[in-house]
Amino acid sequence: MNSTANNIAGKVVVITGASSGLGEATARRLSAHGAVVALGARRIDRLQALEKALTAAGGKALALATDVTRVDDVKRLVDSAVTAFGRIDVMINNAGLMPQSFLDGLKIDEWDRMIDVNIKGVLYGIAAALPHMKQQKSGHFINVSSVAGHKVRPGGTVYSATKHAVRVISEGLRQEVKAHNIRTTVISPGAVDTELPNTITDPVIAAGMRKFYDDMAIPADSFARAVVFAMSQPEDVDVNEILFRPTRQEF
Ligand SMILES: NC(=O)c1ccc[n+]([C@@H]2O[C@H](COP(=O)([O-])OP(=O)(O)OC[C@H]3O[C@@H](n4cnc5c(N)ncnc54)[C@H](OP(=O)(O)O)[C@@H]3O)[C@@H](O)[C@H]2O)c1
C-alpha cells in the first residue's frame, strides 16, 4: 500500500450510488486502503455482491438498499453505519443520473428525476450525516459535481443546473461547517467510463454521448484516486475542489 493510504485506514465512509461506476470503484479502492464502507443504492443485488467481495478480501462493508430521493432511506443508511461501526468519517454524495435532452423535448419527468436525485439526494445526504459529524466534531463531505457543473452546453441544461447546484451547496456547506471541524470536497469529473450515459433516452444525444465516451472516457478508478487524495490529506488540510478530465477531453 502506498503513502496515500495515510489517513484512510479505519475511516467509516458512506457512499451513495455504490452499485456501479464511480461509487463502486471508490468503495473498492477505499476498502483496499483499509476504510470501512457503507454502500447505498437501489440495486441491492449489486451492493450485496460488492459487500461480499470486499469482505472476502478482508475488508469491512455494509450494504443497504437506499433510494436517495427518500430522506428516510438516506438517514437509515447513515444511521446504520454509525450503529454498526461507531461513527461516520466521510459522506460521499455520489448517486446521480444524466438523462440529457433538449429543453423543447419537454422530458419533464427526467428533469424532475435529476433534480430529485442529483440535488435533493445530496441535500438528504448532508441532512443524514451532518448531525453525527457535528457531534463528533469531525467529518468530511465529498460531493460529486461534474465538468457540467462548470459549463453548460445545448442538451445538457438541466443536468448542468443540477451539477452547478451541487457546487453551490458544497461551497455554502464549506463555509457553514468550519466551526465543527468538518472538511468539504466537491469533485468534478470529465468523461469517466461508467453506466451514466445509459440514462439518456433522447436517441440523438445518446448516440453522440456514446461516441464521446467511447473516444475518451477514462476508468472509474481515476475518480477513486481523487477521493483518496482528498481524504488522505492531514486533518488540517481541506481540499475543497477537484476538477479533472481525460487528457483528450477539450470541453
Ligand atoms: N461518469 C462520468 O463521466 C461522470 C462525470 C461527471 C460526474 N459524474 C457523476 O458521478 C456520479 C456517479 O455516476 P457514475 O458515472 O458512476 O454513473 P453510474 O454507473 O450510472 O452510477 C450511478 C449510481 O447512482 C445510483 N443511483 C441512481 N439513482 C439513485 C437513487 N434514486 N437512489 C440511490 N442511488 C441512485 C445508481 O445506483 P442504483 O441504480 O442501483 O440505484 C448508481 O450506483 C453521478 O452523480 C454523476 O453525475 C459522472
mmCIF file of C-alpha atoms and ligand atoms in Angstrom:
data_model
loop_
_atom_site.group_PDB
_atom_site.id
_atom_site.type_symbol
_atom_site.label_atom_id
_atom_site.label_comp_id
_atom_site.label_asym_id
_atom_site.label_seq_id
_atom_site.Cartn_x
_atom_site.Cartn_y
_atom_site.Cartn_z
ATOM 1 C CA MET A 1 0.000 0.000 0.000
ATOM 2 C CA ASN A 2 1.427 3.406 -0.928
ATOM 3 C CA SER A 3 1.754 6.523 1.217
ATOM 4 C CA THR A 4 -1.564 7.988 0.043
ATOM 5 C CA ALA A 5 -3.219 5.358 2.215
ATOM 6 C CA ASN A 6 -2.390 7.580 5.204
ATOM 7 C CA ASN A 7 -5.463 8.864 6.994
ATOM 8 C CA ILE A 8 -7.784 6.379 5.270
ATOM 9 C CA ALA A 9 -7.433 3.066 7.131
ATOM 10 C CA GLY A 10 -10.182 2.648 9.729
ATOM 11 C CA LYS A 11 -12.284 5.558 8.471
ATOM 12 C CA VAL A 12 -16.011 4.878 8.138
ATOM 13 C CA VAL A 13 -17.148 6.012 4.689
ATOM 14 C CA VAL A 14 -20.754 6.096 3.473
ATOM 15 C CA ILE A 15 -21.108 6.047 -0.322
ATOM 16 C CA THR A 16 -24.348 6.622 -2.231
ATOM 17 C CA GLY A 17 -24.570 5.231 -5.740
ATOM 18 C CA ALA A 18 -22.151 2.456 -4.796
ATOM 19 C CA SER A 19 -23.724 -0.176 -7.063
ATOM 20 C CA SER A 20 -21.781 0.858 -10.185
ATOM 21 C CA GLY A 21 -19.355 3.316 -11.737
ATOM 22 C CA LEU A 22 -17.591 5.876 -9.581
ATOM 23 C CA GLY A 23 -19.203 4.776 -6.322
ATOM 24 C CA GLU A 24 -18.282 1.133 -6.773
ATOM 25 C CA ALA A 25 -14.711 1.947 -7.834
ATOM 26 C CA THR A 26 -14.333 4.202 -4.802
ATOM 27 C CA ALA A 27 -15.652 1.535 -2.446
ATOM 28 C CA ARG A 28 -13.146 -0.951 -3.846
ATOM 29 C CA ARG A 29 -10.177 1.408 -3.611
ATOM 30 C CA LEU A 30 -11.005 2.756 -0.134
ATOM 31 C CA SER A 31 -11.640 -0.743 1.167
ATOM 32 C CA ALA A 32 -8.249 -1.823 -0.185
ATOM 33 C CA HIS A 33 -6.775 1.069 1.820
ATOM 34 C CA GLY A 34 -8.459 -0.214 4.985
ATOM 35 C CA ALA A 35 -11.549 2.012 5.128
ATOM 36 C CA VAL A 36 -14.868 0.631 6.358
ATOM 37 C CA VAL A 37 -17.521 1.253 3.702
ATOM 38 C CA ALA A 38 -21.306 1.537 3.925
ATOM 39 C CA LEU A 39 -22.818 1.102 0.480
ATOM 40 C CA GLY A 40 -26.136 2.614 -0.624
ATOM 41 C CA ALA A 41 -28.057 2.377 -3.921
ATOM 42 C CA ARG A 42 -31.302 0.827 -5.152
ATOM 43 C CA ARG A 43 -29.861 -2.323 -6.786
ATOM 44 C CA ILE A 44 -29.314 -4.309 -3.617
ATOM 45 C CA ASP A 45 -28.118 -7.420 -5.502
ATOM 46 C CA ARG A 46 -25.155 -5.453 -6.870
ATOM 47 C CA LEU A 47 -24.418 -3.942 -3.471
ATOM 48 C CA GLN A 48 -24.511 -7.329 -1.767
ATOM 49 C CA ALA A 49 -22.149 -8.813 -4.348
ATOM 50 C CA LEU A 50 -19.761 -5.918 -3.713
ATOM 51 C CA GLU A 51 -20.078 -6.282 0.057
ATOM 52 C CA LYS A 52 -19.271 -9.975 -0.296
ATOM 53 C CA ALA A 53 -16.223 -9.313 -2.478
ATOM 54 C CA LEU A 54 -14.842 -6.657 -0.136
ATOM 55 C CA THR A 55 -15.425 -8.806 2.937
ATOM 56 C CA ALA A 56 -13.803 -11.820 1.264
ATOM 57 C CA ALA A 57 -10.730 -9.664 0.624
ATOM 58 C CA GLY A 58 -10.516 -8.860 4.346
ATOM 59 C CA GLY A 59 -12.424 -5.564 4.339
ATOM 60 C CA LYS A 60 -15.422 -4.380 6.346
ATOM 61 C CA ALA A 61 -18.548 -3.377 4.440
ATOM 62 C CA LEU A 62 -22.277 -2.981 4.837
ATOM 63 C CA ALA A 63 -24.862 -2.878 2.038
ATOM 64 C CA LEU A 64 -28.250 -1.255 2.372
ATOM 65 C CA ALA A 65 -30.924 -0.657 -0.280
ATOM 66 C CA THR A 66 -31.179 3.109 -0.478
ATOM 67 C CA ASP A 67 -33.147 5.452 -2.705
ATOM 68 C CA VAL A 68 -31.583 8.883 -2.238
ATOM 69 C CA THR A 69 -34.844 10.588 -3.201
ATOM 70 C CA ARG A 70 -36.219 9.329 0.125
ATOM 71 C CA VAL A 71 -34.767 11.177 3.069
ATOM 72 C CA ASP A 72 -35.645 8.314 5.436
ATOM 73 C CA ASP A 73 -33.653 5.856 3.301
ATOM 74 C CA VAL A 74 -30.548 8.052 3.374
ATOM 75 C CA LYS A 75 -30.901 8.608 7.101
ATOM 76 C CA ARG A 76 -31.236 4.851 7.636
ATOM 77 C CA LEU A 77 -28.067 4.216 5.615
ATOM 78 C CA VAL A 78 -26.031 6.700 7.637
ATOM 79 C CA ASP A 79 -27.524 5.695 10.991
ATOM 80 C CA SER A 80 -26.872 2.006 10.213
ATOM 81 C CA ALA A 81 -23.225 2.790 9.505
ATOM 82 C CA VAL A 82 -22.926 4.691 12.786
ATOM 83 C CA THR A 83 -24.651 1.883 14.703
ATOM 84 C CA ALA A 84 -22.503 -0.817 13.097
ATOM 85 C CA PHE A 85 -19.160 0.979 13.107
ATOM 86 C CA GLY A 86 -19.459 3.671 15.780
ATOM 87 C CA ARG A 87 -19.080 6.820 13.669
ATOM 88 C CA ILE A 88 -19.129 8.339 10.184
ATOM 89 C CA ASP A 89 -15.943 9.935 8.931
ATOM 90 C CA VAL A 90 -16.798 10.570 5.288
ATOM 91 C CA MET A 91 -20.096 11.007 3.432
ATOM 92 C CA ILE A 92 -19.732 10.623 -0.328
ATOM 93 C CA ASN A 93 -22.822 12.021 -2.048
ATOM 94 C CA ASN A 94 -22.278 10.384 -5.405
ATOM 95 C CA ALA A 95 -25.611 8.961 -6.678
ATOM 96 C CA GLY A 96 -26.718 10.687 -9.851
ATOM 97 C CA LEU A 97 -28.109 10.357 -13.351
ATOM 98 C CA MET A 98 -27.650 12.219 -16.628
ATOM 99 C CA PRO A 99 -30.639 11.834 -18.981
ATOM 100 C CA GLN A 100 -29.630 14.757 -21.195
ATOM 101 C CA SER A 101 -32.134 16.172 -23.690
ATOM 102 C CA PHE A 102 -33.006 19.460 -25.382
ATOM 103 C CA LEU A 103 -35.444 21.572 -23.415
ATOM 104 C CA ASP A 104 -38.010 21.537 -26.233
ATOM 105 C CA GLY A 105 -38.219 17.760 -25.847
ATOM 106 C CA LEU A 106 -40.160 18.562 -22.669
ATOM 107 C CA LYS A 107 -38.906 15.481 -20.846
ATOM 108 C CA ILE A 108 -40.241 16.889 -17.620
ATOM 109 C CA ASP A 109 -40.162 13.549 -15.762
ATOM 110 C CA GLU A 110 -36.425 13.374 -16.422
ATOM 111 C CA TRP A 111 -35.909 16.968 -15.256
ATOM 112 C CA ASP A 112 -37.744 16.077 -12.047
ATOM 113 C CA ARG A 113 -35.708 12.914 -11.600
ATOM 114 C CA MET A 114 -32.388 14.764 -11.998
ATOM 115 C CA ILE A 115 -33.462 17.424 -9.527
ATOM 116 C CA ASP A 116 -34.610 14.749 -7.063
ATOM 117 C CA VAL A 117 -31.514 12.531 -7.274
ATOM 118 C CA ASN A 118 -28.697 14.939 -8.169
ATOM 119 C CA ILE A 119 -29.713 17.860 -5.930
ATOM 120 C CA LYS A 120 -32.130 16.646 -3.279
ATOM 121 C CA GLY A 121 -30.182 13.396 -2.871
ATOM 122 C CA VAL A 122 -27.079 15.415 -1.979
ATOM 123 C CA LEU A 123 -29.048 17.555 0.472
ATOM 124 C CA TYR A 124 -30.522 14.434 2.084
ATOM 125 C CA GLY A 125 -27.004 13.041 2.452
ATOM 126 C CA ILE A 126 -25.981 16.229 4.227
ATOM 127 C CA ALA A 127 -29.074 16.085 6.430
ATOM 128 C CA ALA A 128 -28.317 12.493 7.400
ATOM 129 C CA ALA A 129 -24.607 12.887 8.147
ATOM 130 C CA LEU A 130 -24.238 16.428 9.475
ATOM 131 C CA PRO A 131 -25.747 15.849 12.945
ATOM 132 C CA HIS A 132 -23.334 12.942 13.545
ATOM 133 C CA MET A 133 -20.338 14.905 12.294
ATOM 134 C CA LYS A 134 -21.241 17.944 14.395
ATOM 135 C CA GLN A 135 -21.433 15.751 17.460
ATOM 136 C CA GLN A 136 -18.111 14.075 16.645
ATOM 137 C CA LYS A 137 -16.557 17.464 15.824
ATOM 138 C CA SER A 138 -15.058 15.884 12.728
ATOM 139 C CA GLY A 139 -16.085 14.625 9.335
ATOM 140 C CA HIS A 140 -15.703 15.068 5.593
ATOM 141 C CA PHE A 141 -18.311 15.565 2.870
ATOM 142 C CA ILE A 142 -17.353 14.624 -0.675
ATOM 143 C CA ASN A 143 -19.981 15.729 -3.177
ATOM 144 C CA VAL A 144 -19.899 14.756 -6.834
ATOM 145 C CA SER A 145 -20.424 17.532 -9.366
ATOM 146 C CA SER A 146 -19.093 17.394 -12.937
ATOM 147 C CA VAL A 147 -17.399 19.403 -15.666
ATOM 148 C CA ALA A 148 -21.089 20.116 -16.377
ATOM 149 C CA GLY A 149 -21.117 21.901 -13.028
ATOM 150 C CA HIS A 150 -18.707 24.405 -14.566
ATOM 151 C CA LYS A 151 -20.086 24.623 -18.112
ATOM 152 C CA VAL A 152 -23.392 24.355 -19.940
ATOM 153 C CA ARG A 153 -23.973 23.117 -23.485
ATOM 154 C CA PRO A 154 -27.129 22.515 -25.573
ATOM 155 C CA GLY A 155 -28.861 19.345 -24.411
ATOM 156 C CA GLY A 156 -27.219 19.471 -21.014
ATOM 157 C CA THR A 157 -29.130 22.351 -19.440
ATOM 158 C CA VAL A 158 -30.947 20.592 -16.610
ATOM 159 C CA TYR A 159 -28.087 18.211 -15.834
ATOM 160 C CA SER A 160 -25.686 21.185 -15.721
ATOM 161 C CA ALA A 161 -28.091 23.072 -13.493
ATOM 162 C CA THR A 162 -28.123 20.185 -11.013
ATOM 163 C CA LYS A 163 -24.332 19.913 -11.057
ATOM 164 C CA HIS A 164 -23.912 23.692 -10.644
ATOM 165 C CA ALA A 165 -26.251 23.342 -7.662
ATOM 166 C CA VAL A 166 -24.003 20.669 -6.149
ATOM 167 C CA ARG A 167 -21.060 23.087 -6.322
ATOM 168 C CA VAL A 168 -23.046 25.911 -4.743
ATOM 169 C CA ILE A 169 -24.345 23.628 -1.993
ATOM 170 C CA SER A 170 -20.812 22.370 -1.346
ATOM 171 C CA GLU A 171 -19.388 25.885 -1.073
ATOM 172 C CA GLY A 172 -22.166 27.024 1.265
ATOM 173 C CA LEU A 173 -21.691 23.885 3.332
ATOM 174 C CA ARG A 174 -17.942 24.511 3.483
ATOM 175 C CA GLN A 175 -18.457 27.939 4.981
ATOM 176 C CA GLU A 176 -21.127 26.799 7.430
ATOM 177 C CA VAL A 177 -19.312 23.780 8.875
ATOM 178 C CA LYS A 178 -15.932 25.382 9.559
ATOM 179 C CA ALA A 179 -16.791 25.726 13.229
ATOM 180 C CA HIS A 180 -17.407 21.982 13.506
ATOM 181 C CA ASN A 181 -14.052 20.861 12.096
ATOM 182 C CA ILE A 182 -15.701 19.313 9.035
ATOM 183 C CA ARG A 183 -13.984 19.158 5.639
ATOM 184 C CA THR A 184 -15.798 19.537 2.298
ATOM 185 C CA THR A 185 -14.651 18.474 -1.140
ATOM 186 C CA VAL A 186 -16.502 18.774 -4.417
ATOM 187 C CA ILE A 187 -15.143 16.612 -7.214
ATOM 188 C CA SER A 188 -15.984 17.457 -10.838
ATOM 189 C CA PRO A 189 -15.028 14.687 -13.257
ATOM 190 C CA GLY A 190 -14.976 14.819 -17.046
ATOM 191 C CA ALA A 191 -15.875 11.728 -19.078
ATOM 192 C CA VAL A 192 -15.372 8.608 -16.981
ATOM 193 C CA ASP A 193 -16.314 5.150 -18.219
ATOM 194 C CA THR A 194 -19.464 4.167 -16.257
ATOM 195 C CA GLU A 195 -23.126 3.344 -16.878
ATOM 196 C CA LEU A 196 -24.034 7.068 -16.736
ATOM 197 C CA PRO A 197 -24.642 7.625 -20.495
ATOM 198 C CA ASN A 198 -27.186 4.757 -20.414
ATOM 199 C CA THR A 199 -29.648 7.087 -18.665
ATOM 200 C CA ILE A 200 -30.044 9.189 -21.854
ATOM 201 C CA THR A 201 -33.333 8.490 -23.666
ATOM 202 C CA ASP A 202 -33.018 11.059 -26.495
ATOM 203 C CA PRO A 203 -31.607 8.891 -29.323
ATOM 204 C CA VAL A 204 -29.584 11.682 -30.970
ATOM 205 C CA ILE A 205 -27.946 12.812 -27.745
ATOM 206 C CA ALA A 206 -27.449 9.201 -26.624
ATOM 207 C CA ALA A 207 -25.588 8.338 -29.842
ATOM 208 C CA GLY A 208 -23.403 11.465 -29.621
ATOM 209 C CA MET A 209 -22.611 10.855 -25.969
ATOM 210 C CA ARG A 210 -21.839 7.172 -26.617
ATOM 211 C CA LYS A 211 -19.300 8.175 -29.274
ATOM 212 C CA PHE A 212 -17.830 10.845 -26.986
ATOM 213 C CA TYR A 213 -17.401 8.330 -24.138
ATOM 214 C CA ASP A 214 -16.081 5.613 -26.464
ATOM 215 C CA ASP A 215 -13.487 8.085 -27.774
ATOM 216 C CA MET A 216 -12.164 9.405 -24.494
ATOM 217 C CA ALA A 217 -13.643 8.158 -21.227
ATOM 218 C CA ILE A 218 -11.085 7.185 -18.590
ATOM 219 C CA PRO A 219 -11.501 4.427 -15.972
ATOM 220 C CA ALA A 220 -13.694 4.929 -12.890
ATOM 221 C CA ASP A 221 -10.672 4.400 -10.682
ATOM 222 C CA SER A 222 -9.476 7.881 -11.763
ATOM 223 C CA PHE A 223 -12.252 9.267 -9.592
ATOM 224 C CA ALA A 224 -11.430 6.906 -6.721
ATOM 225 C CA ARG A 225 -7.853 8.187 -6.742
ATOM 226 C CA ALA A 226 -9.113 11.777 -6.461
ATOM 227 C CA VAL A 227 -11.122 10.719 -3.409
ATOM 228 C CA VAL A 228 -8.025 9.114 -1.908
ATOM 229 C CA PHE A 229 -6.078 12.332 -2.493
ATOM 230 C CA ALA A 230 -8.668 14.468 -0.693
ATOM 231 C CA MET A 231 -9.164 12.034 2.189
ATOM 232 C CA SER A 232 -5.516 11.317 2.776
ATOM 233 C CA GLN A 233 -4.511 14.915 3.476
ATOM 234 C CA PRO A 234 -3.727 15.743 7.110
ATOM 235 C CA GLU A 235 -6.894 16.694 9.019
ATOM 236 C CA ASP A 236 -5.987 20.418 8.963
ATOM 237 C CA VAL A 237 -5.874 20.415 5.156
ATOM 238 C CA ASP A 238 -9.239 20.808 3.420
ATOM 239 C CA VAL A 239 -9.142 20.105 -0.329
ATOM 240 C CA ASN A 240 -12.260 21.953 -1.449
ATOM 241 C CA GLU A 241 -12.387 21.382 -5.208
ATOM 242 C CA ILE A 242 -11.027 18.894 -7.697
ATOM 243 C CA LEU A 243 -11.768 19.232 -11.428
ATOM 244 C CA PHE A 244 -10.305 16.606 -13.718
ATOM 245 C CA ARG A 245 -10.827 15.421 -17.299
ATOM 246 C CA PRO A 246 -9.445 12.804 -19.626
ATOM 247 C CA THR A 247 -6.302 14.290 -21.149
ATOM 248 C CA ARG A 248 -8.017 14.098 -24.558
ATOM 249 C CA GLN A 249 -11.185 15.934 -23.444
ATOM 250 C CA GLU A 250 -11.320 19.537 -24.695
ATOM 251 C CA PHE A 251 -14.643 20.819 -23.281
HETATM 252 N N1 LIG B 1 -19.197 9.053 -15.490
HETATM 253 C C1 LIG B 1 -18.963 10.321 -15.765
HETATM 254 O O1 LIG B 1 -18.449 10.653 -16.840
HETATM 255 C C2 LIG B 1 -19.299 11.386 -14.768
HETATM 256 C C3 LIG B 1 -18.782 12.665 -14.988
HETATM 257 C C4 LIG B 1 -19.118 13.671 -14.081
HETATM 258 C C5 LIG B 1 -19.921 13.393 -12.996
HETATM 259 N N2 LIG B 1 -20.416 12.131 -12.815
HETATM 260 C C6 LIG B 1 -21.287 11.884 -11.664
HETATM 261 O O2 LIG B 1 -20.835 10.757 -10.974
HETATM 262 C C7 LIG B 1 -21.889 10.219 -10.200
HETATM 263 C C8 LIG B 1 -21.905 8.710 -10.327
HETATM 264 O O3 LIG B 1 -22.253 8.363 -11.656
HETATM 265 P P1 LIG B 1 -21.499 7.225 -12.487
HETATM 266 O O4 LIG B 1 -20.765 7.904 -13.571
HETATM 267 O O5 LIG B 1 -20.773 6.328 -11.585
HETATM 268 O O6 LIG B 1 -22.749 6.511 -13.185
HETATM 269 P P2 LIG B 1 -23.470 5.108 -12.907
HETATM 270 O O7 LIG B 1 -22.539 3.990 -13.165
HETATM 271 O O8 LIG B 1 -24.723 5.179 -13.695
HETATM 272 O O9 LIG B 1 -23.787 5.175 -11.354
HETATM 273 C C9 LIG B 1 -24.835 5.921 -10.836
HETATM 274 C C10 LIG B 1 -25.101 5.439 -9.439
HETATM 275 O O10 LIG B 1 -26.144 6.245 -8.873
HETATM 276 C C11 LIG B 1 -27.094 5.373 -8.303
HETATM 277 N N3 LIG B 1 -28.426 5.955 -8.273
HETATM 278 C C12 LIG B 1 -29.162 6.457 -9.283
HETATM 279 N N4 LIG B 1 -30.368 6.852 -8.822
HETATM 280 C C13 LIG B 1 -30.378 6.580 -7.492
HETATM 281 C C14 LIG B 1 -31.338 6.736 -6.465
HETATM 282 N N5 LIG B 1 -32.549 7.262 -6.696
HETATM 283 N N6 LIG B 1 -31.009 6.344 -5.210
HETATM 284 C C15 LIG B 1 -29.804 5.798 -4.958
HETATM 285 N N7 LIG B 1 -28.849 5.631 -5.881
HETATM 286 C C16 LIG B 1 -29.142 6.013 -7.140
HETATM 287 C C17 LIG B 1 -27.052 4.111 -9.147
HETATM 288 O O11 LIG B 1 -27.492 3.001 -8.366
HETATM 289 P P3 LIG B 1 -28.907 2.248 -8.492
HETATM 290 O O12 LIG B 1 -29.353 2.373 -9.919
HETATM 291 O O13 LIG B 1 -28.590 0.862 -8.064
HETATM 292 O O14 LIG B 1 -29.796 2.967 -7.531
HETATM 293 C C18 LIG B 1 -25.567 4.001 -9.412
HETATM 294 O O15 LIG B 1 -24.929 3.332 -8.369
HETATM 295 C C19 LIG B 1 -23.152 10.918 -10.673
HETATM 296 O O16 LIG B 1 -23.527 11.918 -9.749
HETATM 297 C C20 LIG B 1 -22.717 11.547 -11.992
HETATM 298 O O17 LIG B 1 -23.493 12.678 -12.313
HETATM 299 C C21 LIG B 1 -20.101 11.121 -13.668
#
